């Protein structure tokens, strides 16, 4: 199972996360119901975020905000992976 699929399943299992995602990232939220659409969209958004972060001027206030937002999103993604891995281990599916 791919990381994107694990993240998708974890999100679908948590109605509060789905509500938050709907507000923060409507495109990803709308793709939750379709695994074939979700993974490429997630990967594209991650590539775009990395590109934006690399091109941001670290001395510009708006650039700092974009970098901060990307770091926050990255931390959330990492936390979701840890939860998914832990959940599989706890359930005995590792």
PDB file of N, CA and C in Angstrom:
ATOM      1  N   UNK A   1       0.852  -1.180   0.000  1.00  0.00           N
ATOM      2  CA  UNK A   1       0.000   0.000   0.000  1.00  0.00           C
ATOM      3  C   UNK A   1       0.895   1.240   0.000  1.00  0.00           C
ATOM      4  N   UNK A   2       0.598   2.178  -0.858  1.00  0.00           N
ATOM      5  CA  UNK A   2       1.403   3.394  -0.960  1.00  0.00           C
ATOM      6  C   UNK A   2       1.138   4.322   0.222  1.00  0.00           C
ATOM      7  N   UNK A   3       2.061   5.236   0.430  1.00  0.00           N
ATOM      8  CA  UNK A   3       1.884   6.225   1.501  1.00  0.00           C
ATOM      9  C   UNK A   3       0.648   7.085   1.252  1.00  0.00           C
ATOM     10  N   UNK A   4       0.442   7.430  -0.009  1.00  0.00           N
ATOM     11  CA  UNK A   4      -0.726   8.246  -0.349  1.00  0.00           C
ATOM     12  C   UNK A   4      -2.018   7.500  -0.009  1.00  0.00           C
ATOM     13  N   UNK A   5      -2.060   6.207  -0.295  1.00  0.00           N
ATOM     14  CA  UNK A   5      -3.254   5.413   0.003  1.00  0.00           C
ATOM     15  C   UNK A   5      -3.450   5.274   1.501  1.00  0.00           C
ATOM     16  N   UNK A   6      -2.358   5.094   2.241  1.00  0.00           N
ATOM     17  CA  UNK A   6      -2.479   5.023   3.707  1.00  0.00           C
ATOM     18  C   UNK A   6      -3.012   6.347   4.252  1.00  0.00           C
ATOM     19  N   UNK A   7      -2.493   7.445   3.727  1.00  0.00           N
ATOM     20  CA  UNK A   7      -2.962   8.761   4.170  1.00  0.00           C
ATOM     21  C   UNK A   7      -4.434   8.941   3.832  1.00  0.00           C
ATOM     22  N   UNK A   8      -4.820   8.519   2.629  1.00  0.00           N
ATOM     23  CA  UNK A   8      -6.222   8.649   2.199  1.00  0.00           C
ATOM     24  C   UNK A   8      -7.147   7.865   3.120  1.00  0.00           C
ATOM     25  N   UNK A   9      -6.754   6.636   3.443  1.00  0.00           N
ATOM     26  CA  UNK A   9      -7.582   5.808   4.320  1.00  0.00           C
ATOM     27  C   UNK A   9      -7.667   6.391   5.734  1.00  0.00           C
ATOM     28  N   UNK A  10      -6.549   6.919   6.222  1.00  0.00           N
ATOM     29  CA  UNK A  10      -6.557   7.532   7.549  1.00  0.00           C
ATOM     30  C   UNK A  10      -7.464   8.754   7.571  1.00  0.00           C
ATOM     31  N   UNK A  11      -7.410   9.542   6.515  1.00  0.00           N
ATOM     32  CA  UNK A  11      -8.275  10.710   6.438  1.00  0.00           C
ATOM     33  C   UNK A  11      -9.742  10.303   6.398  1.00  0.00           C
ATOM     34  N   UNK A  12     -10.057   9.309   5.577  1.00  0.00           N
ATOM     35  CA  UNK A  12     -11.445   8.867   5.466  1.00  0.00           C
ATOM     36  C   UNK A  12     -11.986   8.314   6.790  1.00  0.00           C
ATOM     37  N   UNK A  13     -11.099   7.788   7.611  1.00  0.00           N
ATOM     38  CA  UNK A  13     -11.513   7.231   8.899  1.00  0.00           C
ATOM     39  C   UNK A  13     -11.715   8.303   9.960  1.00  0.00           C
ATOM     40  N   UNK A  14     -11.361   9.543   9.645  1.00  0.00           N
ATOM     41  CA  UNK A  14     -11.441  10.614  10.631  1.00  0.00           C
ATOM     42  C   UNK A  14     -12.275  11.771  10.082  1.00  0.00           C
ATOM     43  N   UNK A  15     -13.561  11.845  10.449  1.00  0.00           N
ATOM     44  CA  UNK A  15     -14.430  12.905   9.928  1.00  0.00           C
ATOM     45  C   UNK A  15     -13.924  14.314  10.241  1.00  0.00           C
ATOM     46  N   UNK A  16     -13.287  14.497  11.389  1.00  0.00           N
ATOM     47  CA  UNK A  16     -12.752  15.821  11.719  1.00  0.00           C
ATOM     48  C   UNK A  16     -11.627  16.204  10.765  1.00  0.00           C
ATOM     49  N   UNK A  17     -10.788  15.249  10.413  1.00  0.00           N
ATOM     50  CA  UNK A  17      -9.701  15.511   9.471  1.00  0.00           C
ATOM     51  C   UNK A  17     -10.263  15.840   8.094  1.00  0.00           C
ATOM     52  N   UNK A  18     -11.323  15.150   7.696  1.00  0.00           N
ATOM     53  CA  UNK A  18     -11.945  15.425   6.394  1.00  0.00           C
ATOM     54  C   UNK A  18     -12.513  16.836   6.374  1.00  0.00           C
ATOM     55  N   UNK A  19     -13.160  17.243   7.462  1.00  0.00           N
ATOM     56  CA  UNK A  19     -13.699  18.608   7.530  1.00  0.00           C
ATOM     57  C   UNK A  19     -12.581  19.643   7.439  1.00  0.00           C
ATOM     58  N   UNK A  20     -11.500  19.416   8.172  1.00  0.00           N
ATOM     59  CA  UNK A  20     -10.370  20.349   8.139  1.00  0.00           C
ATOM     60  C   UNK A  20      -9.748  20.386   6.744  1.00  0.00           C
ATOM     61  N   UNK A  21      -9.602  19.229   6.129  1.00  0.00           N
ATOM     62  CA  UNK A  21      -9.025  19.160   4.789  1.00  0.00           C
ATOM     63  C   UNK A  21      -9.920  19.869   3.780  1.00  0.00           C
ATOM     64  N   UNK A  22     -11.212  19.742   3.930  1.00  0.00           N
ATOM     65  CA  UNK A  22     -12.158  20.406   3.032  1.00  0.00           C
ATOM     66  C   UNK A  22     -11.963  21.914   3.077  1.00  0.00           C
ATOM     67  N   UNK A  23     -11.667  22.439   4.246  1.00  0.00           N
ATOM     68  CA  UNK A  23     -11.448  23.885   4.381  1.00  0.00           C
ATOM     69  C   UNK A  23     -10.060  24.293   3.895  1.00  0.00           C
ATOM     70  N   UNK A  24      -9.046  23.487   4.197  1.00  0.00           N
ATOM     71  CA  UNK A  24      -7.669  23.861   3.899  1.00  0.00           C
ATOM     72  C   UNK A  24      -7.231  23.495   2.488  1.00  0.00           C
ATOM     73  N   UNK A  25      -7.766  22.412   1.956  1.00  0.00           N
ATOM     74  CA  UNK A  25      -7.341  21.942   0.639  1.00  0.00           C
ATOM     75  C   UNK A  25      -8.510  21.240  -0.050  1.00  0.00           C
ATOM     76  N   UNK A  26      -9.450  22.023  -0.574  1.00  0.00           N
ATOM     77  CA  UNK A  26     -10.660  21.434  -1.178  1.00  0.00           C
ATOM     78  C   UNK A  26     -10.377  20.465  -2.332  1.00  0.00           C
ATOM     79  N   UNK A  27      -9.328  20.705  -3.101  1.00  0.00           N
ATOM     80  CA  UNK A  27      -9.031  19.819  -4.236  1.00  0.00           C
ATOM     81  C   UNK A  27      -8.685  18.413  -3.750  1.00  0.00           C
ATOM     82  N   UNK A  28      -7.855  18.325  -2.736  1.00  0.00           N
ATOM     83  CA  UNK A  28      -7.492  17.015  -2.185  1.00  0.00           C
ATOM     84  C   UNK A  28      -8.708  16.380  -1.526  1.00  0.00           C
ATOM     85  N   UNK A  29      -9.473  17.171  -0.795  1.00  0.00           N
ATOM     86  CA  UNK A  29     -10.663  16.639  -0.120  1.00  0.00           C
ATOM     87  C   UNK A  29     -11.640  16.045  -1.128  1.00  0.00           C
ATOM     88  N   UNK A  30     -11.797  16.696  -2.260  1.00  0.00           N
ATOM     89  CA  UNK A  30     -12.739  16.181  -3.262  1.00  0.00           C
ATOM     90  C   UNK A  30     -12.228  14.905  -3.922  1.00  0.00           C
ATOM     91  N   UNK A  31     -10.916  14.681  -3.882  1.00  0.00           N
ATOM     92  CA  UNK A  31     -10.335  13.487  -4.494  1.00  0.00           C
ATOM     93  C   UNK A  31     -10.275  12.303  -3.536  1.00  0.00           C
ATOM     94  N   UNK A  32     -10.664  12.488  -2.291  1.00  0.00           N
ATOM     95  CA  UNK A  32     -10.593  11.404  -1.306  1.00  0.00           C
ATOM     96  C   UNK A  32     -11.360  10.156  -1.720  1.00  0.00           C
ATOM     97  N   UNK A  33     -12.443  10.334  -2.427  1.00  0.00           N
ATOM     98  CA  UNK A  33     -13.284   9.191  -2.773  1.00  0.00           C
ATOM     99  C   UNK A  33     -12.729   8.375  -3.946  1.00  0.00           C
ATOM    100  N   UNK A  34     -11.702   8.892  -4.616  1.00  0.00           N
ATOM    101  CA  UNK A  34     -11.158   8.214  -5.796  1.00  0.00           C
ATOM    102  C   UNK A  34      -9.653   8.025  -5.648  1.00  0.00           C
ATOM    103  N   UNK A  35      -9.195   6.814  -5.274  1.00  0.00           N
ATOM    104  CA  UNK A  35      -7.757   6.582  -5.083  1.00  0.00           C
ATOM    105  C   UNK A  35      -6.923   6.900  -6.328  1.00  0.00           C
ATOM    106  N   UNK A  36      -7.474   6.643  -7.498  1.00  0.00           N
ATOM    107  CA  UNK A  36      -6.737   6.901  -8.731  1.00  0.00           C
ATOM    108  C   UNK A  36      -6.533   8.398  -8.960  1.00  0.00           C
ATOM    109  N   UNK A  37      -7.411   9.207  -8.446  1.00  0.00           N
ATOM    110  CA  UNK A  37      -7.295  10.661  -8.572  1.00  0.00           C
ATOM    111  C   UNK A  37      -6.498  11.246  -7.409  1.00  0.00           C
ATOM    112  N   UNK A  38      -6.632  10.672  -6.224  1.00  0.00           N
ATOM    113  CA  UNK A  38      -6.027  11.223  -5.017  1.00  0.00           C
ATOM    114  C   UNK A  38      -4.498  11.223  -5.081  1.00  0.00           C
ATOM    115  N   UNK A  39      -3.914  10.079  -5.388  1.00  0.00           N
ATOM    116  CA  UNK A  39      -2.448   9.962  -5.337  1.00  0.00           C
ATOM    117  C   UNK A  39      -1.740  10.913  -6.297  1.00  0.00           C
ATOM    118  N   UNK A  40      -2.119  10.968  -7.581  1.00  0.00           N
ATOM    119  CA  UNK A  40      -1.419  11.910  -8.460  1.00  0.00           C
ATOM    120  C   UNK A  40      -1.623  13.373  -8.058  1.00  0.00           C
ATOM    121  N   UNK A  41      -2.812  13.702  -7.573  1.00  0.00           N
ATOM    122  CA  UNK A  41      -3.078  15.072  -7.148  1.00  0.00           C
ATOM    123  C   UNK A  41      -2.229  15.429  -5.930  1.00  0.00           C
ATOM    124  N   UNK A  42      -2.148  14.523  -4.979  1.00  0.00           N
ATOM    125  CA  UNK A  42      -1.324  14.740  -3.790  1.00  0.00           C
ATOM    126  C   UNK A  42       0.140  14.913  -4.183  1.00  0.00           C
ATOM    127  N   UNK A  43       0.636  14.043  -5.061  1.00  0.00           N
ATOM    128  CA  UNK A  43       2.025  14.133  -5.503  1.00  0.00           C
ATOM    129  C   UNK A  43       2.294  15.446  -6.227  1.00  0.00           C
ATOM    130  N   UNK A  44       1.372  15.877  -7.072  1.00  0.00           N
ATOM    131  CA  UNK A  44       1.535  17.141  -7.792  1.00  0.00           C
ATOM    132  C   UNK A  44       1.558  18.322  -6.823  1.00  0.00           C
ATOM    133  N   UNK A  45       0.675  18.315  -5.836  1.00  0.00           N
ATOM    134  CA  UNK A  45       0.667  19.399  -4.863  1.00  0.00           C
ATOM    135  C   UNK A  45       1.949  19.408  -4.040  1.00  0.00           C
ATOM    136  N   UNK A  46       2.468  18.242  -3.715  1.00  0.00           N
ATOM    137  CA  UNK A  46       3.727  18.179  -2.971  1.00  0.00           C
ATOM    138  C   UNK A  46       4.884  18.706  -3.816  1.00  0.00           C
ATOM    139  N   UNK A  47       4.929  18.341  -5.097  1.00  0.00           N
ATOM    140  CA  UNK A  47       5.975  18.855  -6.000  1.00  0.00           C
ATOM    141  C   UNK A  47       5.886  20.373  -6.116  1.00  0.00           C
ATOM    142  N   UNK A  48       4.661  20.871  -6.273  1.00  0.00           N
ATOM    143  CA  UNK A  48       4.458  22.314  -6.408  1.00  0.00           C
ATOM    144  C   UNK A  48       4.872  23.039  -5.133  1.00  0.00           C
ATOM    145  N   UNK A  49       4.531  22.471  -3.995  1.00  0.00           N
ATOM    146  CA  UNK A  49       4.898  23.089  -2.716  1.00  0.00           C
ATOM    147  C   UNK A  49       6.416  23.141  -2.559  1.00  0.00           C
ATOM    148  N   UNK A  50       7.101  22.072  -2.948  1.00  0.00           N
ATOM    149  CA  UNK A  50       8.561  22.062  -2.864  1.00  0.00           C
ATOM    150  C   UNK A  50       9.163  23.096  -3.809  1.00  0.00           C
ATOM    151  N   UNK A  51       8.621  23.202  -4.992  1.00  0.00           N
ATOM    152  CA  UNK A  51       9.095  24.183  -5.956  1.00  0.00           C
ATOM    153  C   UNK A  51       8.877  25.596  -5.426  1.00  0.00           C
ATOM    154  N   UNK A  52       7.700  25.847  -4.859  1.00  0.00           N
ATOM    155  CA  UNK A  52       7.404  27.158  -4.289  1.00  0.00           C
ATOM    156  C   UNK A  52       8.366  27.487  -3.154  1.00  0.00           C
ATOM    157  N   UNK A  53       8.639  26.496  -2.317  1.00  0.00           N
ATOM    158  CA  UNK A  53       9.515  26.718  -1.186  1.00  0.00           C
ATOM    159  C   UNK A  53      10.940  27.008  -1.657  1.00  0.00           C
ATOM    160  N   UNK A  54      11.397  26.274  -2.668  1.00  0.00           N
ATOM    161  CA  UNK A  54      12.750  26.476  -3.177  1.00  0.00           C
ATOM    162  C   UNK A  54      12.913  27.837  -3.836  1.00  0.00           C
ATOM    163  N   UNK A  55      11.852  28.338  -4.434  1.00  0.00           N
ATOM    164  CA  UNK A  55      11.954  29.622  -5.135  1.00  0.00           C
ATOM    165  C   UNK A  55      11.597  30.812  -4.244  1.00  0.00           C
ATOM    166  N   UNK A  56      11.166  30.577  -3.039  1.00  0.00           N
ATOM    167  CA  UNK A  56      10.771  31.670  -2.142  1.00  0.00           C
ATOM    168  C   UNK A  56      11.999  32.432  -1.658  1.00  0.00           C
ATOM    169  N   UNK A  57      11.850  33.720  -1.580  1.00  0.00           N
ATOM    170  CA  UNK A  57      12.901  34.581  -1.042  1.00  0.00           C
ATOM    171  C   UNK A  57      12.800  34.549   0.474  1.00  0.00           C
ATOM    172  N   UNK A  58      13.819  34.004   1.125  1.00  0.00           N
ATOM    173  CA  UNK A  58      13.725  33.828   2.570  1.00  0.00           C
ATOM    174  C   UNK A  58      13.753  35.140   3.331  1.00  0.00           C
ATOM    175  N   UNK A  59      14.071  36.247   2.665  1.00  0.00           N
ATOM    176  CA  UNK A  59      14.067  37.543   3.334  1.00  0.00           C
ATOM    177  C   UNK A  59      12.765  38.307   3.112  1.00  0.00           C
ATOM    178  N   UNK A  60      11.910  37.759   2.280  1.00  0.00           N
ATOM    179  CA  UNK A  60      10.608  38.351   1.995  1.00  0.00           C
ATOM    180  C   UNK A  60       9.578  37.783   2.981  1.00  0.00           C
ATOM    181  N   UNK A  61       8.770  38.636   3.562  1.00  0.00           N
ATOM    182  CA  UNK A  61       7.768  38.202   4.546  1.00  0.00           C
ATOM    183  C   UNK A  61       6.835  37.155   3.946  1.00  0.00           C
ATOM    184  N   UNK A  62       6.348  37.388   2.743  1.00  0.00           N
ATOM    185  CA  UNK A  62       5.438  36.425   2.109  1.00  0.00           C
ATOM    186  C   UNK A  62       6.170  35.115   1.828  1.00  0.00           C
ATOM    187  N   UNK A  63       7.428  35.208   1.414  1.00  0.00           N
ATOM    188  CA  UNK A  63       8.227  34.006   1.205  1.00  0.00           C
ATOM    189  C   UNK A  63       8.389  33.217   2.490  1.00  0.00           C
ATOM    190  N   UNK A  64       8.599  33.909   3.590  1.00  0.00           N
ATOM    191  CA  UNK A  64       8.715  33.241   4.887  1.00  0.00           C
ATOM    192  C   UNK A  64       7.416  32.544   5.261  1.00  0.00           C
ATOM    193  N   UNK A  65       6.301  33.182   4.947  1.00  0.00           N
ATOM    194  CA  UNK A  65       4.994  32.558   5.237  1.00  0.00           C
ATOM    195  C   UNK A  65       4.800  31.292   4.418  1.00  0.00           C
ATOM    196  N   UNK A  66       5.204  31.322   3.143  1.00  0.00           N
ATOM    197  CA  UNK A  66       5.073  30.132   2.297  1.00  0.00           C
ATOM    198  C   UNK A  66       5.963  29.007   2.811  1.00  0.00           C
ATOM    199  N   UNK A  67       7.180  29.347   3.207  1.00  0.00           N
ATOM    200  CA  UNK A  67       8.087  28.343   3.754  1.00  0.00           C
ATOM    201  C   UNK A  67       7.506  27.766   5.044  1.00  0.00           C
ATOM    202  N   UNK A  68       6.985  28.628   5.899  1.00  0.00           N
ATOM    203  CA  UNK A  68       6.382  28.168   7.157  1.00  0.00           C
ATOM    204  C   UNK A  68       5.203  27.233   6.891  1.00  0.00           C
ATOM    205  N   UNK A  69       4.371  27.582   5.938  1.00  0.00           N
ATOM    206  CA  UNK A  69       3.208  26.756   5.603  1.00  0.00           C
ATOM    207  C   UNK A  69       3.651  25.399   5.056  1.00  0.00           C
ATOM    208  N   UNK A  70       4.681  25.389   4.214  1.00  0.00           N
ATOM    209  CA  UNK A  70       5.153  24.125   3.667  1.00  0.00           C
ATOM    210  C   UNK A  70       5.757  23.247   4.760  1.00  0.00           C
ATOM    211  N   UNK A  71       6.472  23.838   5.682  1.00  0.00           N
ATOM    212  CA  UNK A  71       7.021  23.071   6.802  1.00  0.00           C
ATOM    213  C   UNK A  71       5.883  22.479   7.634  1.00  0.00           C
ATOM    214  N   UNK A  72       4.851  23.276   7.878  1.00  0.00           N
ATOM    215  CA  UNK A  72       3.699  22.796   8.645  1.00  0.00           C
ATOM    216  C   UNK A  72       3.030  21.626   7.925  1.00  0.00           C
ATOM    217  N   UNK A  73       2.821  21.755   6.628  1.00  0.00           N
ATOM    218  CA  UNK A  73       2.185  20.673   5.864  1.00  0.00           C
ATOM    219  C   UNK A  73       3.061  19.419   5.849  1.00  0.00           C
ATOM    220  N   UNK A  74       4.345  19.615   5.729  1.00  0.00           N
ATOM    221  CA  UNK A  74       5.270  18.486   5.739  1.00  0.00           C
ATOM    222  C   UNK A  74       5.219  17.758   7.080  1.00  0.00           C
ATOM    223  N   UNK A  75       5.174  18.520   8.151  1.00  0.00           N
ATOM    224  CA  UNK A  75       5.081  17.911   9.486  1.00  0.00           C
ATOM    225  C   UNK A  75       3.787  17.130   9.645  1.00  0.00           C
ATOM    226  N   UNK A  76       2.708  17.655   9.122  1.00  0.00           N
ATOM    227  CA  UNK A  76       1.424  16.959   9.189  1.00  0.00           C
ATOM    228  C   UNK A  76       1.499  15.652   8.403  1.00  0.00           C
ATOM    229  N   UNK A  77       2.085  15.703   7.207  1.00  0.00           N
ATOM    230  CA  UNK A  77       2.205  14.498   6.387  1.00  0.00           C
ATOM    231  C   UNK A  77       3.059  13.443   7.096  1.00  0.00           C
ATOM    232  N   UNK A  78       4.149  13.876   7.714  1.00  0.00           N
ATOM    233  CA  UNK A  78       5.003  12.935   8.437  1.00  0.00           C
ATOM    234  C   UNK A  78       4.253  12.330   9.615  1.00  0.00           C
ATOM    235  N   UNK A  79       3.491  13.149  10.330  1.00  0.00           N
ATOM    236  CA  UNK A  79       2.711  12.637  11.460  1.00  0.00           C
ATOM    237  C   UNK A  79       1.673  11.622  10.986  1.00  0.00           C
ATOM    238  N   UNK A  80       1.058  11.878   9.843  1.00  0.00           N
ATOM    239  CA  UNK A  80       0.069  10.948   9.315  1.00  0.00           C
ATOM    240  C   UNK A  80       0.732   9.614   8.962  1.00  0.00           C
ATOM    241  N   UNK A  81       1.946   9.661   8.432  1.00  0.00           N
ATOM    242  CA  UNK A  81       2.656   8.422   8.104  1.00  0.00           C
ATOM    243  C   UNK A  81       2.986   7.632   9.363  1.00  0.00           C
ATOM    244  N   UNK A  82       3.398   8.326  10.412  1.00  0.00           N
ATOM    245  CA  UNK A  82       3.708   7.653  11.676  1.00  0.00           C
ATOM    246  C   UNK A  82       2.450   6.997  12.235  1.00  0.00           C
ATOM    247  N   UNK A  83       1.346   7.719  12.201  1.00  0.00           N
ATOM    248  CA  UNK A  83       0.087   7.170  12.709  1.00  0.00           C
ATOM    249  C   UNK A  83      -0.325   5.950  11.891  1.00  0.00           C
ATOM    250  N   UNK A  84      -0.223   6.051  10.577  1.00  0.00           N
ATOM    251  CA  UNK A  84      -0.609   4.928   9.721  1.00  0.00           C
ATOM    252  C   UNK A  84       0.271   3.712  10.003  1.00  0.00           C
ATOM    253  N   UNK A  85       1.570   3.921  10.138  1.00  0.00           N
ATOM    254  CA  UNK A  85       2.477   2.808  10.426  1.00  0.00           C
ATOM    255  C   UNK A  85       2.184   2.202  11.788  1.00  0.00           C
ATOM    256  N   UNK A  86       1.960   3.055  12.768  1.00  0.00           N
ATOM    257  CA  UNK A  86       1.659   2.575  14.120  1.00  0.00           C
ATOM    258  C   UNK A  86       0.349   1.808  14.142  1.00  0.00           C
ATOM    259  N   UNK A  87      -0.624   2.326  13.428  1.00  0.00           N
ATOM    260  CA  UNK A  87      -1.933   1.682  13.398  1.00  0.00           C
ATOM    261  C   UNK A  87      -1.837   0.286  12.779  1.00  0.00           C
ATOM    262  N   UNK A  88      -1.076   0.184  11.685  1.00  0.00           N
ATOM    263  CA  UNK A  88      -0.904  -1.131  11.047  1.00  0.00           C
ATOM    264  C   UNK A  88      -0.177  -2.081  11.982  1.00  0.00           C
ATOM    265  N   UNK A  89       0.827  -1.587  12.715  1.00  0.00           N
ATOM    266  CA  UNK A  89       1.576  -2.423  13.641  1.00  0.00           C
ATOM    267  C   UNK A  89       0.678  -2.901  14.783  1.00  0.00           C
ATOM    268  N   UNK A  90      -0.104  -1.978  15.322  1.00  0.00           N
ATOM    269  CA  UNK A  90      -1.007  -2.319  16.428  1.00  0.00           C
ATOM    270  C   UNK A  90      -2.024  -3.364  15.986  1.00  0.00           C
ATOM    271  N   UNK A  91      -2.528  -3.218  14.778  1.00  0.00           N
ATOM    272  CA  UNK A  91      -3.527  -4.157  14.271  1.00  0.00           C
ATOM    273  C   UNK A  91      -2.906  -5.447  13.760  1.00  0.00           C
ATOM    274  N   UNK A  92      -1.580  -5.516  13.704  1.00  0.00           N
ATOM    275  CA  UNK A  92      -0.901  -6.736  13.277  1.00  0.00           C
ATOM    276  C   UNK A  92      -0.790  -6.889  11.782  1.00  0.00           C
ATOM    277  N   UNK A  93      -0.815  -5.792  11.037  1.00  0.00           N
ATOM    278  CA  UNK A  93      -0.738  -5.866   9.578  1.00  0.00           C
ATOM    279  C   UNK A  93       0.574  -5.296   9.058  1.00  0.00           C
ATOM    280  N   UNK A  94       1.611  -5.350   9.830  1.00  0.00           N
ATOM    281  CA  UNK A  94       2.881  -4.777   9.407  1.00  0.00           C
ATOM    282  C   UNK A  94       3.708  -5.754   8.629  1.00  0.00           C
TER     283      UNK A  94
END
